[in-house]
C-alpha cells in the first residue's frame, strides 16, 4: 500500500485497518503532518517517509512507489476504505505477471448532506513494474505510463469507499480551494 498523507488523523486508522490483512508493506509519504497522523501510521508498522510538498500529487505519489518492494502496488487515500467483501477479490488478483498490468477499481463516493453515493473508478492497483509512474499535478494517473509500456488494463470487482466528499463544509471548502489552485 502506497499513500501520501497530511494531517489525516481523522481518517488514517480506518483506512489502514481496512487493508492490514491484505498488504505486506505500508508506505506512508507524509507531506507535513502536525497532528497524530504519524503516530497512527506507526501503530500499523508503516514505513514513514517525508516529502516536501511541491503542489504536485504525482511527484508525491511517485516518491511513495519508489519504496515499494512487492510485486503489486495498491494506492489509496486516507479517506478511503477497502470494503470487507473486496478482500478475497483483491487477493485473487495478486498473481505473478510478466509485464505491466493496471486494474480499475470501483469507488463509492459518499456525498455530503445525505445526497447519496456517486460511483467512479480509477486505476488503483498495478504491478510494481519499472516505468509505471504517476502523471498529472492533480487527479494523478498511472494509465499513461502503463499505456506507453504496452501494459494491460483490466477491470476488477474491487470496491473502495471514499468518505472525502462527505467532509464538513469548512473542510470541503479548503480541499476545493487547494484543488482549484492546482488545476
Short mmCIF file of N, CA and C in Angstrom, two decimals:
data_model
loop_
_atom_site.label_atom_id
_atom_site.label_comp_id
_atom_site.label_asym_id
_atom_site.label_seq_id
_atom_site.Cartn_x
_atom_site.Cartn_y
_atom_site.Cartn_z
N UNK A 1 0.85 -1.18 0.00
CA UNK A 1 0.00 0.00 0.00
C UNK A 1 0.89 1.23 0.00
N UNK A 2 0.66 2.11 -0.94
CA UNK A 2 1.40 3.37 -1.01
C UNK A 2 0.41 4.52 -0.83
N UNK A 3 0.76 5.41 0.09
CA UNK A 3 -0.13 6.54 0.41
C UNK A 3 0.68 7.81 0.57
N UNK A 4 0.03 8.94 0.26
CA UNK A 4 0.56 10.24 0.66
C UNK A 4 -0.46 10.82 1.63
N UNK A 5 0.04 11.47 2.67
CA UNK A 5 -0.84 11.98 3.72
C UNK A 5 -0.36 13.33 4.24
N UNK A 6 -1.31 14.05 4.80
CA UNK A 6 -1.02 15.25 5.58
C UNK A 6 -2.22 15.49 6.49
N UNK A 7 -1.96 15.44 7.79
CA UNK A 7 -2.99 15.69 8.81
C UNK A 7 -4.25 14.85 8.56
N UNK A 8 -4.06 13.56 8.55
CA UNK A 8 -5.16 12.63 8.27
C UNK A 8 -5.57 11.80 9.49
N UNK A 9 -5.35 12.34 10.70
CA UNK A 9 -5.69 11.58 11.91
C UNK A 9 -7.16 11.17 11.95
N UNK A 10 -8.01 11.94 11.32
CA UNK A 10 -9.44 11.66 11.32
C UNK A 10 -9.78 10.39 10.52
N UNK A 11 -9.00 10.09 9.49
CA UNK A 11 -9.33 9.01 8.56
C UNK A 11 -8.33 7.84 8.53
N UNK A 12 -7.06 8.10 8.84
CA UNK A 12 -6.00 7.13 8.54
C UNK A 12 -6.21 5.76 9.19
N UNK A 13 -6.59 5.74 10.44
CA UNK A 13 -6.74 4.44 11.11
C UNK A 13 -7.76 3.55 10.40
N UNK A 14 -8.88 4.09 10.02
CA UNK A 14 -9.89 3.30 9.32
C UNK A 14 -9.39 2.77 7.99
N UNK A 15 -8.62 3.58 7.28
CA UNK A 15 -8.06 3.14 6.00
C UNK A 15 -7.10 1.97 6.23
N UNK A 16 -6.15 2.15 7.13
CA UNK A 16 -5.14 1.11 7.36
C UNK A 16 -5.77 -0.15 7.94
N UNK A 17 -6.76 0.01 8.78
CA UNK A 17 -7.46 -1.15 9.34
C UNK A 17 -8.10 -1.97 8.22
N UNK A 18 -8.61 -1.30 7.19
CA UNK A 18 -9.31 -1.99 6.10
C UNK A 18 -8.39 -2.81 5.21
N UNK A 19 -7.10 -2.51 5.20
CA UNK A 19 -6.17 -3.22 4.30
C UNK A 19 -5.08 -4.00 5.03
N UNK A 20 -5.04 -3.92 6.33
CA UNK A 20 -3.91 -4.50 7.07
C UNK A 20 -3.72 -6.00 6.82
N UNK A 21 -4.78 -6.72 6.50
CA UNK A 21 -4.67 -8.16 6.25
C UNK A 21 -4.50 -8.51 4.78
N UNK A 22 -4.31 -7.48 3.95
CA UNK A 22 -4.16 -7.70 2.51
C UNK A 22 -2.76 -7.34 2.04
N UNK A 23 -2.18 -6.30 2.61
CA UNK A 23 -0.90 -5.80 2.13
C UNK A 23 0.26 -6.29 3.00
N UNK A 24 1.42 -6.45 2.38
CA UNK A 24 2.62 -6.87 3.10
C UNK A 24 3.46 -5.68 3.55
N UNK A 25 3.22 -4.53 2.96
CA UNK A 25 4.04 -3.35 3.23
C UNK A 25 3.13 -2.13 3.16
N UNK A 26 3.27 -1.25 4.13
CA UNK A 26 2.53 0.01 4.14
C UNK A 26 3.54 1.14 4.06
N UNK A 27 3.45 1.91 3.00
CA UNK A 27 4.36 3.03 2.79
C UNK A 27 3.56 4.32 2.91
N UNK A 28 3.96 5.14 3.85
CA UNK A 28 3.32 6.43 4.08
C UNK A 28 4.32 7.52 3.74
N UNK A 29 3.97 8.36 2.79
CA UNK A 29 4.76 9.54 2.47
C UNK A 29 4.01 10.72 3.05
N UNK A 30 4.60 11.33 4.06
CA UNK A 30 3.97 12.43 4.77
C UNK A 30 4.46 13.75 4.21
N UNK A 31 3.52 14.65 3.95
CA UNK A 31 3.87 15.95 3.36
C UNK A 31 3.78 17.09 4.36
N UNK A 32 3.91 16.76 5.65
CA UNK A 32 3.96 17.84 6.65
C UNK A 32 2.93 17.77 7.74
N UNK A 33 2.55 16.59 8.18
CA UNK A 33 1.53 16.46 9.21
C UNK A 33 1.96 17.09 10.53
N UNK A 34 0.99 17.71 11.19
CA UNK A 34 1.23 18.29 12.52
C UNK A 34 0.28 17.69 13.55
N UNK A 35 -0.52 16.73 13.15
CA UNK A 35 -1.46 16.07 14.06
C UNK A 35 -0.94 14.66 14.39
N UNK A 36 -1.80 13.76 14.74
CA UNK A 36 -1.40 12.40 15.16
C UNK A 36 -1.24 11.42 14.00
N UNK A 37 -1.22 11.90 12.78
CA UNK A 37 -1.11 11.03 11.61
C UNK A 37 0.07 10.06 11.71
N UNK A 38 1.24 10.57 12.02
CA UNK A 38 2.44 9.72 12.06
C UNK A 38 2.33 8.67 13.16
N UNK A 39 1.80 9.04 14.30
CA UNK A 39 1.62 8.07 15.40
C UNK A 39 0.68 6.94 14.98
N UNK A 40 -0.37 7.28 14.29
CA UNK A 40 -1.31 6.27 13.81
C UNK A 40 -0.61 5.35 12.81
N UNK A 41 0.13 5.91 11.89
CA UNK A 41 0.86 5.10 10.90
C UNK A 41 1.83 4.15 11.59
N UNK A 42 2.52 4.62 12.60
CA UNK A 42 3.46 3.76 13.33
C UNK A 42 2.77 2.58 13.99
N UNK A 43 1.56 2.77 14.48
CA UNK A 43 0.82 1.67 15.10
C UNK A 43 0.55 0.54 14.11
N UNK A 44 0.53 0.86 12.84
CA UNK A 44 0.33 -0.15 11.80
C UNK A 44 1.66 -0.59 11.18
N UNK A 45 2.76 -0.23 11.83
CA UNK A 45 4.12 -0.59 11.38
C UNK A 45 4.41 -0.11 9.95
N UNK A 46 3.89 1.05 9.62
CA UNK A 46 4.11 1.63 8.30
C UNK A 46 5.53 2.16 8.19
N UNK A 47 6.05 2.14 6.99
CA UNK A 47 7.30 2.82 6.67
C UNK A 47 6.92 4.27 6.41
N UNK A 48 7.55 5.17 7.11
CA UNK A 48 7.19 6.58 7.00
C UNK A 48 8.33 7.36 6.36
N UNK A 49 7.99 8.09 5.33
CA UNK A 49 8.97 8.91 4.62
C UNK A 49 8.42 10.33 4.51
N UNK A 50 9.29 11.29 4.62
CA UNK A 50 8.89 12.69 4.49
C UNK A 50 9.07 13.15 3.05
N UNK A 51 8.21 14.05 2.64
CA UNK A 51 8.27 14.61 1.30
C UNK A 51 7.86 16.07 1.40
N UNK A 52 8.67 16.93 0.88
CA UNK A 52 8.34 18.35 0.90
C UNK A 52 7.31 18.64 -0.19
N UNK A 53 6.13 19.06 0.22
CA UNK A 53 5.03 19.30 -0.70
C UNK A 53 5.42 20.35 -1.73
N UNK A 54 5.15 20.05 -3.00
CA UNK A 54 5.53 20.94 -4.10
C UNK A 54 4.34 21.19 -5.04
N UNK A 55 3.12 21.10 -4.50
CA UNK A 55 1.90 21.31 -5.28
C UNK A 55 1.79 20.36 -6.46
N UNK A 56 2.18 19.10 -6.25
CA UNK A 56 2.16 18.11 -7.32
C UNK A 56 1.89 16.74 -6.72
N UNK A 57 0.65 16.26 -6.87
CA UNK A 57 0.30 14.96 -6.31
C UNK A 57 1.10 13.82 -6.94
N UNK A 58 1.37 13.91 -8.24
CA UNK A 58 2.15 12.85 -8.89
C UNK A 58 3.55 12.75 -8.33
N UNK A 59 4.18 13.88 -8.09
CA UNK A 59 5.54 13.84 -7.53
C UNK A 59 5.54 13.12 -6.18
N UNK A 60 4.56 13.43 -5.35
CA UNK A 60 4.47 12.77 -4.03
C UNK A 60 4.15 11.29 -4.18
N UNK A 61 3.23 10.94 -5.05
CA UNK A 61 2.89 9.53 -5.26
C UNK A 61 4.07 8.76 -5.84
N UNK A 62 4.79 9.37 -6.77
CA UNK A 62 5.96 8.71 -7.33
C UNK A 62 7.03 8.48 -6.26
N UNK A 63 7.14 9.41 -5.32
CA UNK A 63 8.07 9.21 -4.21
C UNK A 63 7.64 8.02 -3.36
N UNK A 64 6.34 7.80 -3.22
CA UNK A 64 5.86 6.67 -2.41
C UNK A 64 6.16 5.34 -3.08
N UNK A 65 5.96 5.23 -4.38
CA UNK A 65 6.15 3.93 -5.03
C UNK A 65 7.62 3.55 -5.17
N UNK A 66 8.51 4.52 -5.01
CA UNK A 66 9.95 4.19 -5.02
C UNK A 66 10.33 3.23 -3.90
N UNK A 67 9.56 3.22 -2.83
CA UNK A 67 9.87 2.41 -1.66
C UNK A 67 9.17 1.05 -1.68
N UNK A 68 8.34 0.81 -2.68
CA UNK A 68 7.57 -0.43 -2.73
C UNK A 68 8.46 -1.61 -3.11
N UNK A 69 8.42 -2.66 -2.30
CA UNK A 69 9.25 -3.84 -2.53
C UNK A 69 8.45 -5.00 -3.13
N UNK A 70 7.13 -4.96 -3.04
CA UNK A 70 6.31 -6.07 -3.50
C UNK A 70 6.09 -6.05 -5.00
N UNK A 71 5.38 -7.06 -5.48
CA UNK A 71 5.10 -7.20 -6.91
C UNK A 71 3.92 -6.34 -7.35
N UNK A 72 3.07 -5.95 -6.40
CA UNK A 72 1.89 -5.16 -6.70
C UNK A 72 1.85 -3.91 -5.83
N UNK A 73 1.28 -2.85 -6.36
CA UNK A 73 1.10 -1.61 -5.62
C UNK A 73 -0.39 -1.27 -5.62
N UNK A 74 -0.92 -1.06 -4.44
CA UNK A 74 -2.26 -0.54 -4.26
C UNK A 74 -2.09 0.86 -3.71
N UNK A 75 -2.75 1.82 -4.30
CA UNK A 75 -2.68 3.17 -3.72
C UNK A 75 -4.07 3.62 -3.32
N UNK A 76 -4.07 4.23 -2.17
CA UNK A 76 -5.32 4.73 -1.60
C UNK A 76 -5.04 6.06 -0.93
N UNK A 77 -6.12 6.78 -0.68
CA UNK A 77 -6.06 7.98 0.14
C UNK A 77 -6.57 7.61 1.53
N UNK A 78 -6.21 8.40 2.51
CA UNK A 78 -6.57 8.10 3.90
C UNK A 78 -8.08 8.07 4.12
N UNK A 79 -8.82 8.80 3.31
CA UNK A 79 -10.27 8.84 3.49
C UNK A 79 -10.99 7.75 2.69
N UNK A 80 -10.26 6.70 2.34
CA UNK A 80 -10.84 5.58 1.61
C UNK A 80 -10.74 4.30 2.44
N UNK A 81 -11.62 3.38 2.15
CA UNK A 81 -11.67 2.08 2.83
C UNK A 81 -11.86 1.00 1.80
N UNK A 82 -11.14 -0.10 1.95
CA UNK A 82 -11.40 -1.30 1.16
C UNK A 82 -12.56 -2.01 1.84
N UNK A 83 -13.65 -2.24 1.12
CA UNK A 83 -14.78 -2.89 1.77
C UNK A 83 -14.42 -4.35 2.05
N UNK A 84 -14.89 -4.90 3.15
CA UNK A 84 -14.52 -6.28 3.53
C UNK A 84 -14.80 -7.31 2.44
N UNK A 85 -15.90 -7.15 1.71
CA UNK A 85 -16.24 -8.11 0.66
C UNK A 85 -15.23 -8.11 -0.48
N UNK A 86 -14.44 -7.05 -0.61
CA UNK A 86 -13.45 -6.96 -1.68
C UNK A 86 -12.10 -7.59 -1.31
N UNK A 87 -11.92 -7.94 -0.06
CA UNK A 87 -10.62 -8.51 0.34
C UNK A 87 -10.31 -9.79 -0.43
N UNK A 88 -11.20 -10.79 -0.47
CA UNK A 88 -10.86 -12.00 -1.23
C UNK A 88 -10.76 -11.74 -2.73
N UNK A 89 -11.54 -10.79 -3.24
CA UNK A 89 -11.49 -10.43 -4.66
C UNK A 89 -10.11 -9.85 -4.98
N UNK A 90 -9.64 -8.94 -4.15
CA UNK A 90 -8.33 -8.32 -4.35
C UNK A 90 -7.22 -9.37 -4.26
N UNK A 91 -7.28 -10.23 -3.29
CA UNK A 91 -6.23 -11.25 -3.12
C UNK A 91 -6.10 -12.14 -4.35
N UNK A 92 -7.21 -12.43 -5.03
CA UNK A 92 -7.17 -13.27 -6.23
C UNK A 92 -6.45 -12.58 -7.39
N UNK A 93 -6.42 -11.26 -7.39
CA UNK A 93 -5.76 -10.52 -8.47
C UNK A 93 -4.25 -10.50 -8.32
N UNK A 94 -3.75 -10.76 -7.13
CA UNK A 94 -2.33 -10.59 -6.83
C UNK A 94 -1.52 -11.81 -7.23
N UNK A 95 -1.43 -12.04 -8.53
CA UNK A 95 -0.67 -13.15 -9.09
C UNK A 95 0.54 -12.60 -9.84
N UNK A 96 1.51 -13.46 -10.10
CA UNK A 96 2.68 -13.05 -10.86
C UNK A 96 2.28 -12.65 -12.28
N UNK A 97 2.85 -11.59 -12.76
CA UNK A 97 2.62 -11.10 -14.11
C UNK A 97 3.97 -10.86 -14.77
N UNK A 98 4.03 -11.04 -16.09
CA UNK A 98 5.28 -10.84 -16.82
C UNK A 98 5.51 -9.39 -17.21
N UNK A 99 4.48 -8.62 -17.29
CA UNK A 99 4.62 -7.23 -17.73
C UNK A 99 3.74 -6.31 -16.92
N UNK A 100 3.64 -5.07 -17.36
CA UNK A 100 2.83 -4.09 -16.63
C UNK A 100 1.34 -4.38 -16.77
N UNK A 101 0.65 -4.35 -15.63
CA UNK A 101 -0.79 -4.55 -15.57
C UNK A 101 -1.36 -3.50 -14.62
N UNK A 102 -2.45 -2.88 -15.03
CA UNK A 102 -3.16 -1.95 -14.15
C UNK A 102 -4.61 -2.39 -14.05
N UNK A 103 -5.15 -2.34 -12.83
CA UNK A 103 -6.54 -2.70 -12.60
C UNK A 103 -7.36 -1.47 -12.24
N UNK A 104 -8.54 -1.42 -12.82
CA UNK A 104 -9.51 -0.39 -12.48
C UNK A 104 -10.29 -0.87 -11.26
N UNK A 105 -10.39 -0.02 -10.27
CA UNK A 105 -11.11 -0.32 -9.04
C UNK A 105 -12.29 0.63 -8.92
N UNK A 106 -13.39 0.11 -8.46
CA UNK A 106 -14.62 0.90 -8.31
C UNK A 106 -14.58 1.68 -6.99
N UNK A 107 -15.11 2.88 -7.03
CA UNK A 107 -15.09 3.74 -5.85
C UNK A 107 -16.51 4.26 -5.59
N UNK A 108 -16.97 4.03 -4.36
CA UNK A 108 -18.25 4.59 -3.90
C UNK A 108 -17.94 5.88 -3.18
N UNK A 109 -18.27 6.99 -3.78
CA UNK A 109 -18.02 8.31 -3.20
C UNK A 109 -19.24 8.76 -2.43
N UNK A 110 -19.11 8.88 -1.12
CA UNK A 110 -20.21 9.35 -0.29
C UNK A 110 -20.26 10.87 -0.35
N UNK A 111 -21.43 11.39 -0.66
CA UNK A 111 -21.60 12.83 -0.86
C UNK A 111 -22.20 13.46 0.40
N UNK A 112 -21.78 14.66 0.68
CA UNK A 112 -22.20 15.41 1.87
C UNK A 112 -23.71 15.62 1.93
N UNK A 113 -24.19 15.66 3.15
CA UNK A 113 -25.58 16.01 3.47
C UNK A 113 -26.60 15.08 2.83
N UNK A 114 -26.38 13.79 2.99
CA UNK A 114 -27.34 12.79 2.54
C UNK A 114 -27.69 12.90 1.05
N UNK A 115 -26.75 13.32 0.26
CA UNK A 115 -27.01 13.42 -1.18
C UNK A 115 -26.73 12.09 -1.88
N UNK A 116 -26.38 11.07 -1.10
CA UNK A 116 -26.22 9.74 -1.68
C UNK A 116 -24.79 9.39 -2.02
N UNK A 117 -24.67 8.55 -3.03
CA UNK A 117 -23.38 8.00 -3.44
C UNK A 117 -23.19 8.27 -4.93
N UNK A 118 -21.99 8.66 -5.28
CA UNK A 118 -21.61 8.81 -6.68
C UNK A 118 -20.57 7.73 -6.97
N UNK A 119 -20.77 6.96 -8.02
CA UNK A 119 -19.84 5.90 -8.37
C UNK A 119 -18.80 6.41 -9.36
N UNK A 120 -17.56 5.94 -9.18
CA UNK A 120 -16.49 6.26 -10.12
C UNK A 120 -15.54 5.06 -10.14
N UNK A 121 -14.50 5.17 -10.93
CA UNK A 121 -13.48 4.12 -10.94
C UNK A 121 -12.15 4.75 -11.30
N UNK A 122 -11.09 4.06 -10.92
CA UNK A 122 -9.74 4.56 -11.19
C UNK A 122 -8.76 3.40 -11.13
N UNK A 123 -7.62 3.59 -11.75
CA UNK A 123 -6.56 2.58 -11.72
C UNK A 123 -5.82 2.71 -10.39
N UNK A 124 -6.15 1.86 -9.44
CA UNK A 124 -5.59 1.93 -8.09
C UNK A 124 -4.68 0.76 -7.75
N UNK A 125 -4.64 -0.24 -8.60
CA UNK A 125 -3.81 -1.42 -8.37
C UNK A 125 -2.99 -1.65 -9.63
N UNK A 126 -1.67 -1.80 -9.45
CA UNK A 126 -0.84 -2.04 -10.62
C UNK A 126 0.43 -2.79 -10.23
N UNK A 127 1.00 -3.45 -11.22
CA UNK A 127 2.24 -4.18 -10.97
C UNK A 127 3.35 -3.19 -10.68
N UNK A 128 4.24 -3.60 -9.80
CA UNK A 128 5.40 -2.77 -9.46
C UNK A 128 6.42 -2.97 -10.57
N UNK A 129 6.15 -2.37 -11.69
CA UNK A 129 6.91 -2.55 -12.92
C UNK A 129 7.66 -1.27 -13.24
N UNK A 130 8.95 -1.38 -13.48
CA UNK A 130 9.76 -0.20 -13.78
C UNK A 130 9.16 0.59 -14.94
N UNK A 131 8.91 1.85 -14.69
CA UNK A 131 8.36 2.72 -15.72
C UNK A 131 6.92 3.11 -15.47
N UNK A 132 6.21 2.35 -14.65
CA UNK A 132 4.86 2.78 -14.31
C UNK A 132 4.99 3.89 -13.27
N UNK A 133 4.43 5.03 -13.60
CA UNK A 133 4.52 6.18 -12.70
C UNK A 133 3.31 7.07 -12.89
N UNK A 134 3.13 7.93 -11.92
CA UNK A 134 2.00 8.85 -11.94
C UNK A 134 2.32 10.07 -12.78
N UNK A 135 1.27 10.63 -13.39
CA UNK A 135 1.39 11.91 -14.09
C UNK A 135 0.16 12.74 -13.77
N UNK A 136 0.33 14.05 -13.83
CA UNK A 136 -0.74 15.00 -13.53
C UNK A 136 -0.58 15.58 -12.13
N UNK A 137 -0.50 16.91 -12.04
CA UNK A 137 -0.34 17.56 -10.73
C UNK A 137 -1.48 17.24 -9.78
N UNK A 138 -2.67 17.07 -10.34
CA UNK A 138 -3.86 16.74 -9.57
C UNK A 138 -4.63 15.71 -10.40
N UNK A 139 -5.43 14.90 -9.73
CA UNK A 139 -6.13 13.79 -10.40
C UNK A 139 -5.11 12.89 -11.10
N UNK A 140 -4.07 12.59 -10.38
CA UNK A 140 -2.94 11.84 -10.89
C UNK A 140 -3.33 10.43 -11.34
N UNK A 141 -2.67 9.97 -12.38
CA UNK A 141 -2.98 8.68 -13.01
C UNK A 141 -1.72 7.92 -13.38
N UNK A 142 -1.84 6.60 -13.44
CA UNK A 142 -0.74 5.76 -13.92
C UNK A 142 -1.02 5.24 -15.33
N UNK A 143 -2.20 5.47 -15.84
CA UNK A 143 -2.61 4.87 -17.11
C UNK A 143 -1.74 5.30 -18.29
N UNK A 144 -1.30 6.55 -18.33
CA UNK A 144 -0.46 7.00 -19.46
C UNK A 144 0.85 6.24 -19.50
N UNK A 145 1.49 6.08 -18.35
CA UNK A 145 2.78 5.39 -18.35
C UNK A 145 2.60 3.90 -18.66
N UNK A 146 1.53 3.30 -18.15
CA UNK A 146 1.28 1.88 -18.44
C UNK A 146 1.02 1.68 -19.93
N UNK A 147 0.27 2.59 -20.52
CA UNK A 147 -0.02 2.50 -21.95
C UNK A 147 1.27 2.63 -22.77
N UNK A 148 2.15 3.54 -22.37
CA UNK A 148 3.43 3.72 -23.08
C UNK A 148 4.31 2.46 -23.00
N UNK A 149 4.09 1.66 -21.97
CA UNK A 149 4.84 0.41 -21.79
C UNK A 149 4.11 -0.79 -22.39
N UNK A 150 3.04 -0.52 -23.15
CA UNK A 150 2.18 -1.58 -23.68
C UNK A 150 1.60 -2.44 -22.58
N UNK A 151 1.27 -1.80 -21.46
CA UNK A 151 0.69 -2.51 -20.33
C UNK A 151 -0.75 -2.91 -20.60
N UNK A 152 -1.20 -3.85 -19.81
CA UNK A 152 -2.55 -4.35 -19.95
C UNK A 152 -3.45 -3.70 -18.91
N UNK A 153 -4.58 -3.18 -19.36
CA UNK A 153 -5.56 -2.58 -18.46
C UNK A 153 -6.67 -3.60 -18.23
N UNK A 154 -7.02 -3.82 -16.98
CA UNK A 154 -8.05 -4.79 -16.64
C UNK A 154 -9.08 -4.18 -15.69
N UNK A 155 -10.27 -4.74 -15.77
CA UNK A 155 -11.34 -4.37 -14.85
C UNK A 155 -11.28 -5.27 -13.62
N UNK A 156 -11.80 -4.80 -12.51
CA UNK A 156 -11.89 -5.63 -11.31
C UNK A 156 -13.24 -5.40 -10.65
N UNK A 157 -13.54 -6.24 -9.70
CA UNK A 157 -14.75 -6.07 -8.90
C UNK A 157 -14.42 -5.56 -7.51
N UNK A 158 -13.21 -5.03 -7.34
CA UNK A 158 -12.79 -4.48 -6.05
C UNK A 158 -13.47 -3.13 -5.85
N UNK A 159 -13.92 -2.90 -4.62
CA UNK A 159 -14.64 -1.66 -4.31
C UNK A 159 -13.99 -0.96 -3.11
N UNK A 160 -13.75 0.33 -3.28
CA UNK A 160 -13.32 1.21 -2.19
C UNK A 160 -14.48 2.12 -1.84
N UNK A 161 -14.55 2.49 -0.57
CA UNK A 161 -15.46 3.55 -0.15
C UNK A 161 -14.63 4.81 0.05
N UNK A 162 -15.13 5.90 -0.47
CA UNK A 162 -14.45 7.20 -0.36
C UNK A 162 -15.31 8.14 0.47
N UNK A 163 -14.78 8.53 1.61
CA UNK A 163 -15.54 9.37 2.54
C UNK A 163 -15.26 10.86 2.38
N UNK A 164 -14.27 11.22 1.57
CA UNK A 164 -13.79 12.59 1.48
C UNK A 164 -14.78 13.61 0.97
N UNK A 165 -15.77 13.20 0.18
CA UNK A 165 -16.76 14.15 -0.30
C UNK A 165 -17.85 14.41 0.72
N UNK A 166 -17.79 13.68 1.84
CA UNK A 166 -18.77 13.88 2.91
C UNK A 166 -18.19 14.72 4.04
N UNK A 167 -17.13 15.45 3.74
CA UNK A 167 -16.49 16.30 4.75
C UNK A 167 -17.41 17.41 5.22
N UNK A 168 -17.11 17.93 6.39
CA UNK A 168 -17.82 19.12 6.86
C UNK A 168 -17.59 20.25 5.86
N UNK A 169 -18.49 21.19 5.83
CA UNK A 169 -18.45 22.24 4.82
C UNK A 169 -17.12 23.00 4.80
N UNK A 170 -16.58 23.34 5.97
CA UNK A 170 -15.31 24.09 6.00
C UNK A 170 -14.19 23.26 5.41
N UNK A 171 -14.09 21.98 5.81
CA UNK A 171 -13.03 21.10 5.31
C UNK A 171 -13.14 20.91 3.80
N UNK A 172 -14.37 20.73 3.31
CA UNK A 172 -14.58 20.56 1.88
C UNK A 172 -14.20 21.84 1.13
N UNK A 173 -14.51 23.00 1.71
CA UNK A 173 -14.14 24.28 1.08
C UNK A 173 -12.62 24.38 0.96
N UNK A 174 -11.88 23.98 2.00
CA UNK A 174 -10.41 24.04 1.97
C UNK A 174 -9.86 23.11 0.89
N UNK A 175 -10.42 21.92 0.80
CA UNK A 175 -9.99 20.95 -0.21
C UNK A 175 -10.27 21.49 -1.62
N UNK A 176 -11.47 22.05 -1.81
CA UNK A 176 -11.83 22.60 -3.11
C UNK A 176 -10.90 23.76 -3.49
N UNK A 177 -10.58 24.60 -2.52
CA UNK A 177 -9.69 25.75 -2.77
C UNK A 177 -8.31 25.27 -3.22
N UNK A 178 -7.77 24.25 -2.53
CA UNK A 178 -6.48 23.68 -2.92
C UNK A 178 -6.54 23.12 -4.33
N UNK A 179 -7.59 22.37 -4.63
CA UNK A 179 -7.70 21.75 -5.94
C UNK A 179 -7.84 22.77 -7.06
N UNK A 180 -8.60 23.82 -6.84
CA UNK A 180 -8.74 24.87 -7.87
C UNK A 180 -7.39 25.52 -8.16
N UNK A 181 -6.60 25.75 -7.12
CA UNK A 181 -5.28 26.33 -7.31
C UNK A 181 -4.41 25.43 -8.17
N UNK A 182 -4.44 24.13 -7.91
CA UNK A 182 -3.61 23.20 -8.67
C UNK A 182 -4.09 23.02 -10.10
N UNK A 183 -5.41 23.09 -10.28
CA UNK A 183 -5.94 22.97 -11.64
C UNK A 183 -5.59 24.19 -12.47
#
